[in-house]
PDB file of C-alpha atoms in Angstrom:
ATOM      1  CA  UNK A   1     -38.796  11.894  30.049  1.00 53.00           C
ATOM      2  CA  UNK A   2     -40.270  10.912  26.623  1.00 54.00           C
ATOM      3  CA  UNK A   3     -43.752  10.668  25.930  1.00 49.00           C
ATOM      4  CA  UNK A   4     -44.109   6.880  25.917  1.00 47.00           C
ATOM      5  CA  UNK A   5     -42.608   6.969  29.602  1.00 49.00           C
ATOM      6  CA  UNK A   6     -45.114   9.548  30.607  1.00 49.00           C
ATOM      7  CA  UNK A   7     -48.196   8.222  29.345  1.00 48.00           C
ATOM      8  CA  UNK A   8     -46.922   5.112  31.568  1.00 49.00           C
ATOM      9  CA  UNK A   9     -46.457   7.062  34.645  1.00 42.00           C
ATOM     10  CA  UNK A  10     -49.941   9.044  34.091  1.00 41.00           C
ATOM     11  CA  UNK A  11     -51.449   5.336  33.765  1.00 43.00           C
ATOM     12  CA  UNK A  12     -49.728   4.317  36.542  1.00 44.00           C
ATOM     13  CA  UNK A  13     -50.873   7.378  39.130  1.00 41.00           C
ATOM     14  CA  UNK A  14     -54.352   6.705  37.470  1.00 42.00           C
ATOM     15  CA  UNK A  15     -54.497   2.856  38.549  1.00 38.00           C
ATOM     16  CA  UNK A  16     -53.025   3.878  42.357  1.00 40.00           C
ATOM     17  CA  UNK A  17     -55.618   6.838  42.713  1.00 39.00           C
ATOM     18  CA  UNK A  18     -58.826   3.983  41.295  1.00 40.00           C
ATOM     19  CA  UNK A  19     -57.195   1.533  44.032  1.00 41.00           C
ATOM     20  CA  UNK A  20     -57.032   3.765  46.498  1.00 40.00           C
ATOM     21  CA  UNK A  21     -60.506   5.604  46.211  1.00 41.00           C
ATOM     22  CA  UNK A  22     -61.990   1.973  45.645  1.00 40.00           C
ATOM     23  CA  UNK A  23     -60.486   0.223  48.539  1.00 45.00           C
ATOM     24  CA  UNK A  24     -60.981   3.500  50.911  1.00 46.00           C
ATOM     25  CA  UNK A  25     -57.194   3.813  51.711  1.00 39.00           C
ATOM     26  CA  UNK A  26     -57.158   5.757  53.762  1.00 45.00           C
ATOM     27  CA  UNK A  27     -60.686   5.987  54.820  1.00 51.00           C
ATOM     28  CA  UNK A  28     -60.191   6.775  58.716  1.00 56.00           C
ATOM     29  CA  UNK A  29     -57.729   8.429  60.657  1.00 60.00           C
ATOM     30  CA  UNK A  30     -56.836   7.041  64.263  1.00 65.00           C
ATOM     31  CA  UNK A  31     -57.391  10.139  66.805  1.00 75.00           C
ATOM     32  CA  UNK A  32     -57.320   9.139  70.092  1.00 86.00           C
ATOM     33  CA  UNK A  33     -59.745   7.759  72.966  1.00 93.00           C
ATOM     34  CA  UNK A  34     -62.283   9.426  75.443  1.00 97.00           C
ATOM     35  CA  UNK A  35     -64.027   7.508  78.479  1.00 97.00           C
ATOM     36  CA  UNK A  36     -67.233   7.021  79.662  1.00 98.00           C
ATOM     37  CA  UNK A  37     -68.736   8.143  83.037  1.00 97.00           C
ATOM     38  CA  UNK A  38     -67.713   4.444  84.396  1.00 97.00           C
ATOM     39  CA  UNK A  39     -63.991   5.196  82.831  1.00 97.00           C
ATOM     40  CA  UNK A  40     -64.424   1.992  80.335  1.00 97.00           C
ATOM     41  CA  UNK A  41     -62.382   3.657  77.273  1.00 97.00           C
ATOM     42  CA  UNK A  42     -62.995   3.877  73.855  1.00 96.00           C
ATOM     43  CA  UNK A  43     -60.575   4.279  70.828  1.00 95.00           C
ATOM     44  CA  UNK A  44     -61.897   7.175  68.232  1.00 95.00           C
ATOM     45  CA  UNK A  45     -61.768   7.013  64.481  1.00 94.00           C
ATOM     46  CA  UNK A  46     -62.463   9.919  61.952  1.00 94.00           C
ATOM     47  CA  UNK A  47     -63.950   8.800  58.818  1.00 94.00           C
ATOM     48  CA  UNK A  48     -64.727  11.786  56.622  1.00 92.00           C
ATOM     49  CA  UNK A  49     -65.736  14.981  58.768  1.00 93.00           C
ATOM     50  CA  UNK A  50     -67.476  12.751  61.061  1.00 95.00           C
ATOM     51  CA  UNK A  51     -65.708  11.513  64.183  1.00 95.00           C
ATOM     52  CA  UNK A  52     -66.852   8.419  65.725  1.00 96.00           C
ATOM     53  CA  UNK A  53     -66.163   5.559  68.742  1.00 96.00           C
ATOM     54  CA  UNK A  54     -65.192   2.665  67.519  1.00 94.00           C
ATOM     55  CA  UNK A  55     -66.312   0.307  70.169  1.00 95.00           C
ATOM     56  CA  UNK A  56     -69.853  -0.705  70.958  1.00 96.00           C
ATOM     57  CA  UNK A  57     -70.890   1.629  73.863  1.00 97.00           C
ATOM     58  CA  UNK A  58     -70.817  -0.352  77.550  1.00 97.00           C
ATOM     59  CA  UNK A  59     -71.697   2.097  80.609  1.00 98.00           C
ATOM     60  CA  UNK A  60     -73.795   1.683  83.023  1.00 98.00           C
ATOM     61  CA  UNK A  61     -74.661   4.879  83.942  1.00 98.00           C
ATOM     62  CA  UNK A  62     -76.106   8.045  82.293  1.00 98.00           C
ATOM     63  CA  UNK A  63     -73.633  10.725  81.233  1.00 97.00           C
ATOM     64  CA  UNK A  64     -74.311  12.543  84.613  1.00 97.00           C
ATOM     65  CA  UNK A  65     -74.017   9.576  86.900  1.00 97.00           C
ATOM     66  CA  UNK A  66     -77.568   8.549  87.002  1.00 98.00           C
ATOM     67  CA  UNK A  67     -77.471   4.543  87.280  1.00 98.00           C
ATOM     68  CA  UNK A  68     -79.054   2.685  84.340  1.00 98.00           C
ATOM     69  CA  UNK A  69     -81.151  -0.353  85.747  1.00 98.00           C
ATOM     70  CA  UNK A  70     -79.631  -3.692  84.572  1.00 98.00           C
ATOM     71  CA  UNK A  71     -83.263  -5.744  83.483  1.00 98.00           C
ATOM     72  CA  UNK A  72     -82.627  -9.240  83.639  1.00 97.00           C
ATOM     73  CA  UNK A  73     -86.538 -10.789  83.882  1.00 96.00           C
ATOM     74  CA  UNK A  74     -87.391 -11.569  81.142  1.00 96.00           C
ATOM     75  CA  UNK A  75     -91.123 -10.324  81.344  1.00 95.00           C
ATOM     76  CA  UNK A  76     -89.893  -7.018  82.379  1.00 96.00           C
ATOM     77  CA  UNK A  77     -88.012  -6.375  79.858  1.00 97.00           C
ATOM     78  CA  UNK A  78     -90.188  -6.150  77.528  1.00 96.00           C
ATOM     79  CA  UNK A  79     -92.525  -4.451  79.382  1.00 95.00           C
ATOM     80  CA  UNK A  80     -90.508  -1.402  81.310  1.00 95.00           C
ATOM     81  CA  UNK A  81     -91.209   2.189  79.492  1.00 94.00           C
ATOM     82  CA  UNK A  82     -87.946   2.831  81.777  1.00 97.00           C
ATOM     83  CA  UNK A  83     -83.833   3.387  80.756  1.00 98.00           C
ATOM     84  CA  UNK A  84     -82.588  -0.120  81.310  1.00 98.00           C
ATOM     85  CA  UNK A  85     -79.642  -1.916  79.653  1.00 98.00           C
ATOM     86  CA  UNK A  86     -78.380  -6.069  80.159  1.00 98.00           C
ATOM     87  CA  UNK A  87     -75.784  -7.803  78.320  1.00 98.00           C
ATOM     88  CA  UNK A  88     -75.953 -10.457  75.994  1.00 98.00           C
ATOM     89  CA  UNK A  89     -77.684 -13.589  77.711  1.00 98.00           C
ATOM     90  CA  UNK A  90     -77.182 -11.038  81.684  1.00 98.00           C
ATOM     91  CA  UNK A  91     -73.768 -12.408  81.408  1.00 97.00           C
ATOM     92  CA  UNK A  92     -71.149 -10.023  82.047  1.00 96.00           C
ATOM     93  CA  UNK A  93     -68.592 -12.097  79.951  1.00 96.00           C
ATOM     94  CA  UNK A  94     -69.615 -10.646  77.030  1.00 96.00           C
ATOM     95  CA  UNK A  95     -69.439  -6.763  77.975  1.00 96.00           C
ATOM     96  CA  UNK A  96     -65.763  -6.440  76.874  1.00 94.00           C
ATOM     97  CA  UNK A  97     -66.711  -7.821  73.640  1.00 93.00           C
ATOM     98  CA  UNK A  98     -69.794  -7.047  72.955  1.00 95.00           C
ATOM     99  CA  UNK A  99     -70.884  -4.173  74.546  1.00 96.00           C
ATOM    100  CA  UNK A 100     -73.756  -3.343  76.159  1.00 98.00           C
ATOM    101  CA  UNK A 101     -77.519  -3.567  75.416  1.00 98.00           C
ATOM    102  CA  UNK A 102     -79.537  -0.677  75.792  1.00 98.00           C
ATOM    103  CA  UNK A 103     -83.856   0.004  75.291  1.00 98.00           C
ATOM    104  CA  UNK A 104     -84.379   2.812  73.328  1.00 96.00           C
ATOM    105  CA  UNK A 105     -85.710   4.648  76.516  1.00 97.00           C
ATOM    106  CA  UNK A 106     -82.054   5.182  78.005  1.00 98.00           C
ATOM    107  CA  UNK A 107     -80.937   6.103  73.773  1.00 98.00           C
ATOM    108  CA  UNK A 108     -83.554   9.003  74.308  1.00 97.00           C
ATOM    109  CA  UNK A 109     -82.464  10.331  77.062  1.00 97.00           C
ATOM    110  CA  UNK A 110     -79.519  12.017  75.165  1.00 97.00           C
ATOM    111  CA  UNK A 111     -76.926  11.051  78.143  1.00 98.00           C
ATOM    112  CA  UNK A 112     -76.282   7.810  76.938  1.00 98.00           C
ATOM    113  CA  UNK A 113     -73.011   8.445  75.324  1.00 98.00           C
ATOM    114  CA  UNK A 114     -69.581  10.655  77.285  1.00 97.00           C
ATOM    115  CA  UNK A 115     -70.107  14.315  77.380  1.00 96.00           C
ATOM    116  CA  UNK A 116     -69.739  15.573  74.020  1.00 96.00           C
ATOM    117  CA  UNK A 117     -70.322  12.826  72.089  1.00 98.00           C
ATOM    118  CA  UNK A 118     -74.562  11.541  70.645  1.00 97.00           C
ATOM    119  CA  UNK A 119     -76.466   8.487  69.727  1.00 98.00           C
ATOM    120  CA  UNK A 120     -75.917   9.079  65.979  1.00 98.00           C
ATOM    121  CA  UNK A 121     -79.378   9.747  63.748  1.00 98.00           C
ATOM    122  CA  UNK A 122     -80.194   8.134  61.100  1.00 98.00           C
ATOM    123  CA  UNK A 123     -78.906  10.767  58.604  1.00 98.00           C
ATOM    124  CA  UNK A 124     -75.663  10.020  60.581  1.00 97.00           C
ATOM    125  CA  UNK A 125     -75.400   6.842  59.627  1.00 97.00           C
ATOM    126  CA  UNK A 126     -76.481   7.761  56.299  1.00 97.00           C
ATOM    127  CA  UNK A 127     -73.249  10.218  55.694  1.00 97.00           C
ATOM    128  CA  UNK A 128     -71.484   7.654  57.057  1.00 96.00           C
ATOM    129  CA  UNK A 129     -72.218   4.698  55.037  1.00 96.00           C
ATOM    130  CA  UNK A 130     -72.940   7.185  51.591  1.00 96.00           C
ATOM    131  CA  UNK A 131     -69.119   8.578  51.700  1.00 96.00           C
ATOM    132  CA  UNK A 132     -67.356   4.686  52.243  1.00 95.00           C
ATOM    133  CA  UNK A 133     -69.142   4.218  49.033  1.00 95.00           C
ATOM    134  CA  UNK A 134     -72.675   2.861  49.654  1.00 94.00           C
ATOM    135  CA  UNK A 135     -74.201  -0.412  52.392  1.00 93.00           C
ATOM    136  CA  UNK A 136     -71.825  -2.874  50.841  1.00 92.00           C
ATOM    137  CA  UNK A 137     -68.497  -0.602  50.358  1.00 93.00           C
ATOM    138  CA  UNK A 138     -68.997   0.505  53.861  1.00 93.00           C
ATOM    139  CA  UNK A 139     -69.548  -2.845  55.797  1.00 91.00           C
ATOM    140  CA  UNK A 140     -66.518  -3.751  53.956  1.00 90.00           C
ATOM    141  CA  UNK A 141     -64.004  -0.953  54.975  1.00 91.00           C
ATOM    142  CA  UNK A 142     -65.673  -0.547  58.076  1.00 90.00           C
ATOM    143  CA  UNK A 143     -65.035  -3.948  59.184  1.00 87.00           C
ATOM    144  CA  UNK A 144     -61.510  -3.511  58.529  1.00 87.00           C
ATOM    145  CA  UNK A 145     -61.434  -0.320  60.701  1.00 87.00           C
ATOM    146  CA  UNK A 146     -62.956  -2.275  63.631  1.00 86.00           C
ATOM    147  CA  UNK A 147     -65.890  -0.586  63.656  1.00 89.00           C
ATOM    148  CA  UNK A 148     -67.961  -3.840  63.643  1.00 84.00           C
ATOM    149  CA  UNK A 149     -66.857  -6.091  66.150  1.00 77.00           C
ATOM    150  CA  UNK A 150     -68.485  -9.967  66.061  1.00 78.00           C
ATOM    151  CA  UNK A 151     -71.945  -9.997  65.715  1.00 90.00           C
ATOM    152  CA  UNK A 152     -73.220  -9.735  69.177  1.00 94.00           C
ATOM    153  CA  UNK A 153     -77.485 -10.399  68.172  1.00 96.00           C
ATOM    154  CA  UNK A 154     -80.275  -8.410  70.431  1.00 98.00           C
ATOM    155  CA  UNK A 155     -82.516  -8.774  73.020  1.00 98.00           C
ATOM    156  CA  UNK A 156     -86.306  -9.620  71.895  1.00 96.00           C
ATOM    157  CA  UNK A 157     -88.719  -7.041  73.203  1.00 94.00           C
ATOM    158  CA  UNK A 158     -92.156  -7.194  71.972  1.00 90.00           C
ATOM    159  CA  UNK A 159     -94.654  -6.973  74.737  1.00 88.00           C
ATOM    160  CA  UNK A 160     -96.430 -10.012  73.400  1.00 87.00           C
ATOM    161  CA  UNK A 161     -92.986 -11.932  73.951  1.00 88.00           C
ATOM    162  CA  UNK A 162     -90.517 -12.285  76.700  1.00 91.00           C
ATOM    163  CA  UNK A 163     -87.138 -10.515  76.555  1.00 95.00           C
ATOM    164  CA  UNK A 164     -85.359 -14.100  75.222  1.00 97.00           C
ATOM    165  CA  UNK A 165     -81.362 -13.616  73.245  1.00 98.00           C
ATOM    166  CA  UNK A 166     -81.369 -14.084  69.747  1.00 96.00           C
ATOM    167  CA  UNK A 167     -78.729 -13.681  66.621  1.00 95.00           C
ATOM    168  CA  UNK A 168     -75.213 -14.174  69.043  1.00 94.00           C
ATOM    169  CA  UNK A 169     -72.802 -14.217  66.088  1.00 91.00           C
ATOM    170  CA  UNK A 170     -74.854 -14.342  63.107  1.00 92.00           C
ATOM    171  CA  UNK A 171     -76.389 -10.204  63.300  1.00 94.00           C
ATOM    172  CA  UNK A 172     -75.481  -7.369  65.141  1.00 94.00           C
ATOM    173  CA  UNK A 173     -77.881  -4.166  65.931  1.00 97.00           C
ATOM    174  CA  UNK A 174     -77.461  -0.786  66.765  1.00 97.00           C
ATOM    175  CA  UNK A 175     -80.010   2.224  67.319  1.00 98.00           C
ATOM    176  CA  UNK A 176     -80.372   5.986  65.885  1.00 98.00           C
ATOM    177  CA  UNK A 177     -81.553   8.420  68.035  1.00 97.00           C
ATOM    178  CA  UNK A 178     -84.412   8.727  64.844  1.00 98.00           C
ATOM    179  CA  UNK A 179     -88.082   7.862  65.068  1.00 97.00           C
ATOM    180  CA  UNK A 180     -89.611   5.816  62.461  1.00 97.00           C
ATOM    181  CA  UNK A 181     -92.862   6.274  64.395  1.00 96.00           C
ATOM    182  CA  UNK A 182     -94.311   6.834  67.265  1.00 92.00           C
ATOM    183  CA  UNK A 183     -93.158   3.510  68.816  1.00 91.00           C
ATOM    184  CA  UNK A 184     -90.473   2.112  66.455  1.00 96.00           C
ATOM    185  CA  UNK A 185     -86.867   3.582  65.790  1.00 97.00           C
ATOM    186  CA  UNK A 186     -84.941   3.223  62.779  1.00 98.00           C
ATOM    187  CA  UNK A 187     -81.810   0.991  63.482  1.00 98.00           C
ATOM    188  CA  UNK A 188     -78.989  -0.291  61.620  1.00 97.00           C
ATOM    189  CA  UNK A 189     -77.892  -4.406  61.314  1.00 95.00           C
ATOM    190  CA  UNK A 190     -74.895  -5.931  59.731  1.00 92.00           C
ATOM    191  CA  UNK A 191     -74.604  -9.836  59.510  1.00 87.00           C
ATOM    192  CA  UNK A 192     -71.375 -11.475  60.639  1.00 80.00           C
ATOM    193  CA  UNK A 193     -69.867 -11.022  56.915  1.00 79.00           C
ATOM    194  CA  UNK A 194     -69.755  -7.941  56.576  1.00 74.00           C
ATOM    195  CA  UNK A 195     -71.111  -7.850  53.361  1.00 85.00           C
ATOM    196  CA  UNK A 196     -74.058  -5.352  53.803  1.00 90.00           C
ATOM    197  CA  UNK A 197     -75.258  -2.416  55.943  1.00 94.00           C
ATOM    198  CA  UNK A 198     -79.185  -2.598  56.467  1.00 95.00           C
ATOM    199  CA  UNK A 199     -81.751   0.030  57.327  1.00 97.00           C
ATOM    200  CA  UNK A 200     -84.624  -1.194  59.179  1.00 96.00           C
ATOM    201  CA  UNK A 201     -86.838  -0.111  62.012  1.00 97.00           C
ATOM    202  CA  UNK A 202     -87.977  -1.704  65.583  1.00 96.00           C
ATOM    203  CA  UNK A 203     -89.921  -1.221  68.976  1.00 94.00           C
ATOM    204  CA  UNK A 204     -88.074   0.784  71.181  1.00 95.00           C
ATOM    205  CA  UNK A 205     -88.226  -2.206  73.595  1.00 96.00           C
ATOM    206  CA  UNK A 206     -85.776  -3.999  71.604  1.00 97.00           C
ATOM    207  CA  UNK A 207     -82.043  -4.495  73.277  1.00 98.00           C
ATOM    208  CA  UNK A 208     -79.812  -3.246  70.684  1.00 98.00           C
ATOM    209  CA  UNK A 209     -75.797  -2.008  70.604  1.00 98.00           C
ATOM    210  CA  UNK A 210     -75.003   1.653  70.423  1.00 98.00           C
ATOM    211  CA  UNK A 211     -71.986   3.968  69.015  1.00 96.00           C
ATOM    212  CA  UNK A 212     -71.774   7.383  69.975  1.00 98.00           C
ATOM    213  CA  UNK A 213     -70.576  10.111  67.378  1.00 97.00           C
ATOM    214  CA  UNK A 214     -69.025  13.555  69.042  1.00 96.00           C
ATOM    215  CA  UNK A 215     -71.436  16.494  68.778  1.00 92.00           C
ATOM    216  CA  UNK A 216     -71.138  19.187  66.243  1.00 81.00           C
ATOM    217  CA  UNK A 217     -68.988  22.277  67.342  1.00 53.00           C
TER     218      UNK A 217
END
């Protein structure tokens, strides 16, 4: 091979190994599914050293068969210091798209997710988003996994308010398992883009979504 035919190749392996690390392919590997204690299943995804569901979480139950209570009053929603979950407008339509809605008092009582698997923290999300290449880079690529399904909004729940439906298709919200404060939680949103991961942080009476990452060995 002479050297002009080399120098093309090396160019060539450059521009493939650019493409590659800036469209993150590939950035997951496919690796199976697990259930829930209801036996709704999930399909799993590896991205980096971090192995995560890719479906918003749905079950009804706590991870040792303790029922959730489904809230549908509005009032009491916002008002229960209790584990409670509802779907999207109490209609169970959207469950198989959606997910389900959970308070941040059944996220903290660490049997949310299937045995062996955790709300994610924030620092979680933080690997997560930092090695698909930062909050735009990752809502990108992990869109394309089908990590983000539609935007599927929240459930208002400020005690001042009632617990009304808001955002159906333009945001989507999931919890950490991280404090902010005493009363608010950091979260994550992504708008129905997919153009940007956000940080923020909300009362734990809030109906958000919820993935589940599998604990550390």
């Amino acid at each position: 091979m002479n050297k002009t035919n080399k120098t093309g190749l090396v160019t060539s392996l450059a521009i493939l190994i650019l493409t590659i690390i800036t469209q993150g392919i590939p950035a997951q590997e496919k690796k199976g599914k697990v259930a829930d204690v209801d036996g709704n299943e999930y399909n799993t995804v590896l991205v980096g050293k971090q192995e995560w569901i890719l479906e918003n979480l749905k079950v009804t139950r706590l991870n040792d068969g303790t029922a959730i209570p489904n809230i549908t009053d509005m009032t009491e929603w916002v008002r229960t210091n209790s584990p409670s979950y509802c779907f999207y407008d109490n209609n169970i339509s959207n469950k198989e798209e959606f997910g389900g809605l959970y308070n941040w008092y059944a996220v903290n009582t660490g049997k949310l997710c299937p045995e062996g698997w955790r709300v994610p923290t924030d620092n979680d999300w933080e690997t997560l988003i930092n090695y698909l290449g930062g909050n735009e880079m990752a809502a990108k690529k992990l869109g394309k996994m089908g990590f983000f399904v539609a935007p599927g909004g929240y459930r208002y729940g400020y005690y001042w308010g009632e617990g009304i439906f808001y955002e159906k298709g333009i945001n989507g919200y999931w919890w950490t398992s991280t404090k902010a404060t005493d009363t608010h939680i950091w979260s994550r949103t992504i708008n129905y883009k997919n153009t940007r991961i956000y940080r923020s942080y909300f009362s734990g009476n809030n109906g958000f979504y919820v993935k589940c990452i599998k604990c550390n060995d």
